[in-house]
Amino acid sequence: MTTPSPAPARRHFSMIRGFHLADVFTLGNAACGVGAVFLAMAYMASQSLAQFYWAAALAPAAFIFDVFDGRIARWRQTHSALGRELDSLADIISFGVAPAALAFAAGLDGGWDCILLVYFVCCGVSRLARYNVTAEALSEGADKVKYFEGTPIPTSVVLVGVLAYAASQGGIGAAVWGGAWVLGPWQLHPLVLLFALSGTLMISKTLRIPKF
């Protein structure tokens, strides 16, 4: 009777050894998103437009990091499951939570506004999760996905741009563009409907956006 050989020792997963250059850019994306949330909170306390503008400026900065991490991964051929998960987590901070926080700071803080902003973030989370589980099928054996199902979450940079422009025109806070509607127990600021539309487009199954 032979004695079964012991199972090989499980190798310790090292975060540092598992990182690639592209992952550093992904973390830069996440850092921009966190910074934008902090600056949005700081703006609410100080009402300093400079802090609001800096928060808005971190959205395109995060987008630049997001673009480069993908290109660097393809250039160096360092795709990994860790990198894909890092990218999704960073994107939800920078292009989901941060724009919602900036919208709340801009005056979209009624009860209905909060529900729609939460909806927007949840759509972003769902869209990224769907992308992660369908990316292999959508790529059809190629190095990258040929098209997006639904709008990519970084398109929320456009919403941040709208908020920044509104701020430059005095259209945030008590004078937020579109005013406010009282619907039942809560307020709704029509401007927040842009976030609801963006979230809905992200989770669309029929909308296909070519990926270049």
PDB file of C-alpha atoms in Angstrom:
ATOM      1  CA  MET A   1       0.000   0.000   0.000  1.00  0.00           C
ATOM      2  CA  THR A   2       1.536   3.265  -1.095  1.00  0.00           C
ATOM      3  CA  THR A   3       1.347   6.370   1.021  1.00  0.00           C
ATOM      4  CA  PRO A   4      -0.128   9.326  -0.856  1.00  0.00           C
ATOM      5  CA  SER A   5       2.348  12.109  -1.339  1.00  0.00           C
ATOM      6  CA  PRO A   6       1.616  15.284   0.610  1.00  0.00           C
ATOM      7  CA  ALA A   7      -0.035  18.135  -1.264  1.00  0.00           C
ATOM      8  CA  PRO A   8       2.421  20.789  -2.391  1.00  0.00           C
ATOM      9  CA  ALA A   9       2.707  23.740  -0.064  1.00  0.00           C
ATOM     10  CA  ARG A  10       0.557  26.655  -1.147  1.00  0.00           C
ATOM     11  CA  ARG A  11       2.690  29.556  -2.307  1.00  0.00           C
ATOM     12  CA  HIS A  12       2.118  32.782  -0.435  1.00  0.00           C
ATOM     13  CA  PHE A  13       0.461  35.405  -2.642  1.00  0.00           C
ATOM     14  CA  SER A  14       2.634  38.517  -2.626  1.00  0.00           C
ATOM     15  CA  MET A  15       0.889  41.761  -3.497  1.00  0.00           C
ATOM     16  CA  ILE A  16       4.169  43.489  -4.285  1.00  0.00           C
ATOM     17  CA  ARG A  17       5.546  40.715  -6.536  1.00  0.00           C
ATOM     18  CA  GLY A  18       2.164  40.445  -8.237  1.00  0.00           C
ATOM     19  CA  PHE A  19       2.111  44.117  -9.250  1.00  0.00           C
ATOM     20  CA  HIS A  20       3.037  45.228 -12.758  1.00  0.00           C
ATOM     21  CA  LEU A  21       3.757  48.702 -14.106  1.00  0.00           C
ATOM     22  CA  ALA A  22       0.189  48.940 -15.419  1.00  0.00           C
ATOM     23  CA  ASP A  23      -1.137  48.289 -11.912  1.00  0.00           C
ATOM     24  CA  VAL A  24       0.727  51.349 -10.610  1.00  0.00           C
ATOM     25  CA  PHE A  25      -1.204  53.473 -13.104  1.00  0.00           C
ATOM     26  CA  THR A  26      -4.420  51.771 -11.998  1.00  0.00           C
ATOM     27  CA  LEU A  27      -3.685  52.767  -8.416  1.00  0.00           C
ATOM     28  CA  GLY A  28      -3.069  56.308  -9.669  1.00  0.00           C
ATOM     29  CA  ASN A  29      -6.607  56.179 -11.051  1.00  0.00           C
ATOM     30  CA  ALA A  30      -7.963  55.081  -7.665  1.00  0.00           C
ATOM     31  CA  ALA A  31      -5.976  57.774  -5.863  1.00  0.00           C
ATOM     32  CA  CYS A  32      -7.528  60.452  -8.095  1.00  0.00           C
ATOM     33  CA  GLY A  33     -10.990  59.158  -7.260  1.00  0.00           C
ATOM     34  CA  VAL A  34     -10.389  59.166  -3.522  1.00  0.00           C
ATOM     35  CA  GLY A  35      -8.876  62.649  -3.762  1.00  0.00           C
ATOM     36  CA  ALA A  36     -11.973  63.877  -5.609  1.00  0.00           C
ATOM     37  CA  VAL A  37     -14.242  62.529  -2.851  1.00  0.00           C
ATOM     38  CA  PHE A  38     -12.147  64.237  -0.166  1.00  0.00           C
ATOM     39  CA  LEU A  39     -12.163  67.532  -2.067  1.00  0.00           C
ATOM     40  CA  ALA A  40     -15.934  67.328  -2.568  1.00  0.00           C
ATOM     41  CA  MET A  41     -16.348  66.956   1.194  1.00  0.00           C
ATOM     42  CA  ALA A  42     -13.900  69.795   1.798  1.00  0.00           C
ATOM     43  CA  TYR A  43     -15.901  72.007  -0.579  1.00  0.00           C
ATOM     44  CA  MET A  44     -19.080  71.355   1.396  1.00  0.00           C
ATOM     45  CA  ALA A  45     -17.340  72.542   4.542  1.00  0.00           C
ATOM     46  CA  SER A  46     -15.562  75.580   3.064  1.00  0.00           C
ATOM     47  CA  GLN A  47     -17.633  76.490  -0.035  1.00  0.00           C
ATOM     48  CA  SER A  48     -14.327  77.217  -1.760  1.00  0.00           C
ATOM     49  CA  LEU A  49     -14.857  76.860  -5.509  1.00  0.00           C
ATOM     50  CA  ALA A  50     -11.156  76.112  -5.899  1.00  0.00           C
ATOM     51  CA  GLN A  51     -11.668  72.833  -4.059  1.00  0.00           C
ATOM     52  CA  PHE A  52     -14.693  72.026  -6.222  1.00  0.00           C
ATOM     53  CA  TYR A  53     -12.695  72.655  -9.393  1.00  0.00           C
ATOM     54  CA  TRP A  54      -9.800  70.543  -8.149  1.00  0.00           C
ATOM     55  CA  ALA A  55     -12.214  67.705  -7.383  1.00  0.00           C
ATOM     56  CA  ALA A  56     -13.617  67.965 -10.906  1.00  0.00           C
ATOM     57  CA  ALA A  57     -10.122  68.122 -12.426  1.00  0.00           C
ATOM     58  CA  LEU A  58      -9.209  64.795 -10.852  1.00  0.00           C
ATOM     59  CA  ALA A  59     -11.824  63.042 -13.042  1.00  0.00           C
ATOM     60  CA  PRO A  60      -9.940  63.592 -16.342  1.00  0.00           C
ATOM     61  CA  ALA A  61      -6.703  62.844 -14.484  1.00  0.00           C
ATOM     62  CA  ALA A  62      -8.160  59.486 -13.430  1.00  0.00           C
ATOM     63  CA  PHE A  63      -9.272  58.903 -17.013  1.00  0.00           C
ATOM     64  CA  ILE A  64      -5.706  59.451 -18.259  1.00  0.00           C
ATOM     65  CA  PHE A  65      -4.399  56.901 -15.752  1.00  0.00           C
ATOM     66  CA  ASP A  66      -7.153  54.506 -16.839  1.00  0.00           C
ATOM     67  CA  VAL A  67      -6.206  54.821 -20.510  1.00  0.00           C
ATOM     68  CA  PHE A  68      -2.505  54.335 -19.877  1.00  0.00           C
ATOM     69  CA  ASP A  69      -2.847  51.304 -17.605  1.00  0.00           C
ATOM     70  CA  GLY A  70      -4.585  49.386 -20.395  1.00  0.00           C
ATOM     71  CA  ARG A  71      -2.093  50.451 -23.033  1.00  0.00           C
ATOM     72  CA  ILE A  72       0.880  49.624 -20.830  1.00  0.00           C
ATOM     73  CA  ALA A  73      -0.581  46.184 -20.011  1.00  0.00           C
ATOM     74  CA  ARG A  74      -0.967  45.418 -23.724  1.00  0.00           C
ATOM     75  CA  TRP A  75       2.465  46.835 -24.572  1.00  0.00           C
ATOM     76  CA  ARG A  76       4.212  44.796 -21.878  1.00  0.00           C
ATOM     77  CA  GLN A  77       1.834  41.822 -22.274  1.00  0.00           C
ATOM     78  CA  THR A  78       1.185  41.748 -18.548  1.00  0.00           C
ATOM     79  CA  HIS A  79      -2.554  41.084 -18.400  1.00  0.00           C
ATOM     80  CA  SER A  80      -3.588  39.428 -15.139  1.00  0.00           C
ATOM     81  CA  ALA A  81      -6.691  38.666 -13.108  1.00  0.00           C
ATOM     82  CA  LEU A  82      -5.322  40.925 -10.373  1.00  0.00           C
ATOM     83  CA  GLY A  83      -4.919  43.802 -12.810  1.00  0.00           C
ATOM     84  CA  ARG A  84      -8.467  43.386 -14.128  1.00  0.00           C
ATOM     85  CA  GLU A  85      -9.943  43.434 -10.631  1.00  0.00           C
ATOM     86  CA  LEU A  86      -7.822  46.427  -9.642  1.00  0.00           C
ATOM     87  CA  ASP A  87      -9.007  48.282 -12.722  1.00  0.00           C
ATOM     88  CA  SER A  88     -12.675  47.683 -11.918  1.00  0.00           C
ATOM     89  CA  LEU A  89     -12.292  48.709  -8.279  1.00  0.00           C
ATOM     90  CA  ALA A  90     -10.434  51.876  -9.239  1.00  0.00           C
ATOM     91  CA  ASP A  91     -13.032  52.737 -11.880  1.00  0.00           C
ATOM     92  CA  ILE A  92     -15.952  52.494  -9.483  1.00  0.00           C
ATOM     93  CA  ILE A  93     -14.226  54.936  -7.135  1.00  0.00           C
ATOM     94  CA  SER A  94     -13.139  57.450  -9.771  1.00  0.00           C
ATOM     95  CA  PHE A  95     -16.060  57.254 -12.201  1.00  0.00           C
ATOM     96  CA  GLY A  96     -18.870  56.112  -9.918  1.00  0.00           C
ATOM     97  CA  VAL A  97     -18.512  57.231  -6.317  1.00  0.00           C
ATOM     98  CA  ALA A  98     -16.515  60.420  -6.973  1.00  0.00           C
ATOM     99  CA  PRO A  99     -18.940  61.922  -9.555  1.00  0.00           C
ATOM    100  CA  ALA A 100     -21.872  61.083  -7.264  1.00  0.00           C
ATOM    101  CA  ALA A 101     -20.123  62.740  -4.324  1.00  0.00           C
ATOM    102  CA  LEU A 102     -19.373  65.817  -6.435  1.00  0.00           C
ATOM    103  CA  ALA A 103     -23.013  65.987  -7.556  1.00  0.00           C
ATOM    104  CA  PHE A 104     -24.180  65.815  -3.941  1.00  0.00           C
ATOM    105  CA  ALA A 105     -21.734  68.589  -3.014  1.00  0.00           C
ATOM    106  CA  ALA A 106     -23.018  70.665  -5.957  1.00  0.00           C
ATOM    107  CA  GLY A 107     -26.497  70.711  -4.431  1.00  0.00           C
ATOM    108  CA  LEU A 108     -28.124  67.551  -5.762  1.00  0.00           C
ATOM    109  CA  ASP A 109     -28.882  66.544  -2.204  1.00  0.00           C
ATOM    110  CA  GLY A 110     -32.645  66.047  -2.114  1.00  0.00           C
ATOM    111  CA  GLY A 111     -34.134  62.709  -1.153  1.00  0.00           C
ATOM    112  CA  TRP A 112     -34.924  61.737  -4.744  1.00  0.00           C
ATOM    113  CA  ASP A 113     -31.502  62.987  -5.827  1.00  0.00           C
ATOM    114  CA  CYS A 114     -29.803  60.635  -3.378  1.00  0.00           C
ATOM    115  CA  ILE A 115     -31.822  57.668  -4.620  1.00  0.00           C
ATOM    116  CA  LEU A 116     -30.873  58.417  -8.225  1.00  0.00           C
ATOM    117  CA  LEU A 117     -27.215  58.954  -7.342  1.00  0.00           C
ATOM    118  CA  VAL A 118     -27.171  55.606  -5.539  1.00  0.00           C
ATOM    119  CA  TYR A 119     -28.829  54.098  -8.639  1.00  0.00           C
ATOM    120  CA  PHE A 120     -26.077  55.630 -10.798  1.00  0.00           C
ATOM    121  CA  VAL A 121     -23.321  54.093  -8.649  1.00  0.00           C
ATOM    122  CA  CYS A 122     -25.062  50.704  -8.512  1.00  0.00           C
ATOM    123  CA  CYS A 123     -25.380  50.737 -12.304  1.00  0.00           C
ATOM    124  CA  GLY A 124     -21.650  51.405 -12.520  1.00  0.00           C
ATOM    125  CA  VAL A 125     -20.866  48.508 -10.188  1.00  0.00           C
ATOM    126  CA  SER A 126     -23.172  46.197 -12.152  1.00  0.00           C
ATOM    127  CA  ARG A 127     -21.713  47.275 -15.478  1.00  0.00           C
ATOM    128  CA  LEU A 128     -18.150  46.582 -14.340  1.00  0.00           C
ATOM    129  CA  ALA A 129     -19.109  43.199 -12.880  1.00  0.00           C
ATOM    130  CA  ARG A 130     -20.813  42.235 -16.149  1.00  0.00           C
ATOM    131  CA  TYR A 131     -17.765  43.321 -18.122  1.00  0.00           C
ATOM    132  CA  ASN A 132     -15.471  41.202 -15.974  1.00  0.00           C
ATOM    133  CA  VAL A 133     -17.501  38.038 -16.439  1.00  0.00           C
ATOM    134  CA  THR A 134     -18.141  38.533 -20.165  1.00  0.00           C
ATOM    135  CA  ALA A 135     -14.806  40.028 -21.302  1.00  0.00           C
ATOM    136  CA  GLU A 136     -13.380  36.682 -22.422  1.00  0.00           C
ATOM    137  CA  ALA A 137     -16.420  35.869 -24.553  1.00  0.00           C
ATOM    138  CA  LEU A 138     -16.586  39.368 -26.032  1.00  0.00           C
ATOM    139  CA  SER A 139     -12.905  39.319 -27.005  1.00  0.00           C
ATOM    140  CA  GLU A 140     -13.439  36.171 -29.129  1.00  0.00           C
ATOM    141  CA  GLY A 141      -9.872  35.043 -28.525  1.00  0.00           C
ATOM    142  CA  ALA A 142      -8.310  38.425 -29.343  1.00  0.00           C
ATOM    143  CA  ASP A 143      -6.104  40.447 -27.003  1.00  0.00           C
ATOM    144  CA  LYS A 144      -8.886  42.850 -26.080  1.00  0.00           C
ATOM    145  CA  VAL A 145     -12.653  43.266 -26.152  1.00  0.00           C
ATOM    146  CA  LYS A 146     -13.996  44.472 -29.497  1.00  0.00           C
ATOM    147  CA  TYR A 147     -16.948  46.405 -28.113  1.00  0.00           C
ATOM    148  CA  PHE A 148     -18.591  47.489 -24.874  1.00  0.00           C
ATOM    149  CA  GLU A 149     -22.090  46.419 -23.900  1.00  0.00           C
ATOM    150  CA  GLY A 150     -23.524  49.656 -22.566  1.00  0.00           C
ATOM    151  CA  THR A 151     -21.545  52.853 -22.165  1.00  0.00           C
ATOM    152  CA  PRO A 152     -18.199  52.506 -20.335  1.00  0.00           C
ATOM    153  CA  ILE A 153     -18.229  53.920 -16.818  1.00  0.00           C
ATOM    154  CA  PRO A 154     -15.453  56.487 -17.582  1.00  0.00           C
ATOM    155  CA  THR A 155     -18.057  58.378 -19.660  1.00  0.00           C
ATOM    156  CA  SER A 156     -19.142  59.881 -16.330  1.00  0.00           C
ATOM    157  CA  VAL A 157     -16.251  62.311 -16.856  1.00  0.00           C
ATOM    158  CA  VAL A 158     -18.741  64.191 -19.062  1.00  0.00           C
ATOM    159  CA  LEU A 159     -21.086  64.576 -16.078  1.00  0.00           C
ATOM    160  CA  VAL A 160     -18.249  65.969 -13.998  1.00  0.00           C
ATOM    161  CA  GLY A 161     -17.517  68.427 -16.799  1.00  0.00           C
ATOM    162  CA  VAL A 162     -21.146  69.570 -16.724  1.00  0.00           C
ATOM    163  CA  LEU A 163     -20.921  70.134 -12.961  1.00  0.00           C
ATOM    164  CA  ALA A 164     -17.663  72.067 -13.308  1.00  0.00           C
ATOM    165  CA  TYR A 165     -19.167  74.285 -16.012  1.00  0.00           C
ATOM    166  CA  ALA A 166     -22.283  74.837 -13.906  1.00  0.00           C
ATOM    167  CA  ALA A 167     -20.047  75.895 -11.013  1.00  0.00           C
ATOM    168  CA  SER A 168     -18.250  78.400 -13.246  1.00  0.00           C
ATOM    169  CA  GLN A 169     -21.639  79.916 -14.137  1.00  0.00           C
ATOM    170  CA  GLY A 170     -22.902  80.040 -10.561  1.00  0.00           C
ATOM    171  CA  GLY A 171     -25.247  77.127 -11.213  1.00  0.00           C
ATOM    172  CA  ILE A 172     -24.611  74.946  -8.163  1.00  0.00           C
ATOM    173  CA  GLY A 173     -25.752  75.036  -4.566  1.00  0.00           C
ATOM    174  CA  ALA A 174     -28.950  76.997  -3.948  1.00  0.00           C
ATOM    175  CA  ALA A 175     -28.889  78.184  -7.584  1.00  0.00           C
ATOM    176  CA  VAL A 176     -28.314  74.731  -9.100  1.00  0.00           C
ATOM    177  CA  TRP A 177     -29.267  74.484 -12.760  1.00  0.00           C
ATOM    178  CA  GLY A 178     -32.861  73.399 -13.282  1.00  0.00           C
ATOM    179  CA  GLY A 179     -34.029  74.402  -9.841  1.00  0.00           C
ATOM    180  CA  ALA A 180     -35.822  71.942  -7.594  1.00  0.00           C
ATOM    181  CA  TRP A 181     -39.139  70.108  -7.688  1.00  0.00           C
ATOM    182  CA  VAL A 182     -40.974  68.993  -4.566  1.00  0.00           C
ATOM    183  CA  LEU A 183     -42.337  65.513  -5.199  1.00  0.00           C
ATOM    184  CA  GLY A 184     -44.037  64.065  -2.173  1.00  0.00           C
ATOM    185  CA  PRO A 185     -41.825  64.203   0.896  1.00  0.00           C
ATOM    186  CA  TRP A 186     -38.564  64.996  -0.925  1.00  0.00           C
ATOM    187  CA  GLN A 187     -36.947  67.310  -3.429  1.00  0.00           C
ATOM    188  CA  LEU A 188     -35.773  66.376  -6.898  1.00  0.00           C
ATOM    189  CA  HIS A 189     -33.284  68.521  -8.815  1.00  0.00           C
ATOM    190  CA  PRO A 190     -33.829  67.835 -12.544  1.00  0.00           C
ATOM    191  CA  LEU A 191     -30.074  68.001 -13.183  1.00  0.00           C
ATOM    192  CA  VAL A 192     -29.699  64.669 -11.380  1.00  0.00           C
ATOM    193  CA  LEU A 193     -31.652  63.009 -14.194  1.00  0.00           C
ATOM    194  CA  LEU A 194     -28.431  63.159 -16.243  1.00  0.00           C
ATOM    195  CA  PHE A 195     -26.914  60.730 -13.730  1.00  0.00           C
ATOM    196  CA  ALA A 196     -29.963  58.460 -13.954  1.00  0.00           C
ATOM    197  CA  LEU A 197     -29.662  58.462 -17.755  1.00  0.00           C
ATOM    198  CA  SER A 198     -25.937  57.723 -17.590  1.00  0.00           C
ATOM    199  CA  GLY A 199     -26.495  54.792 -15.237  1.00  0.00           C
ATOM    200  CA  THR A 200     -29.239  53.367 -17.442  1.00  0.00           C
ATOM    201  CA  LEU A 201     -27.041  53.571 -20.538  1.00  0.00           C
ATOM    202  CA  MET A 202     -24.231  51.780 -18.686  1.00  0.00           C
ATOM    203  CA  ILE A 203     -26.351  48.719 -17.973  1.00  0.00           C
ATOM    204  CA  SER A 204     -27.946  48.599 -21.435  1.00  0.00           C
ATOM    205  CA  LYS A 205     -27.576  45.176 -23.048  1.00  0.00           C
ATOM    206  CA  THR A 206     -28.477  46.280 -26.566  1.00  0.00           C
ATOM    207  CA  LEU A 207     -26.229  49.351 -26.786  1.00  0.00           C
ATOM    208  CA  ARG A 208     -22.852  48.344 -28.217  1.00  0.00           C
ATOM    209  CA  ILE A 209     -19.933  50.792 -28.257  1.00  0.00           C
ATOM    210  CA  PRO A 210     -16.895  49.815 -30.399  1.00  0.00           C
ATOM    211  CA  LYS A 211     -13.660  49.688 -28.414  1.00  0.00           C
ATOM    212  CA  PHE A 212     -10.705  51.262 -30.203  1.00  0.00           C
TER     213      PHE A 212
END
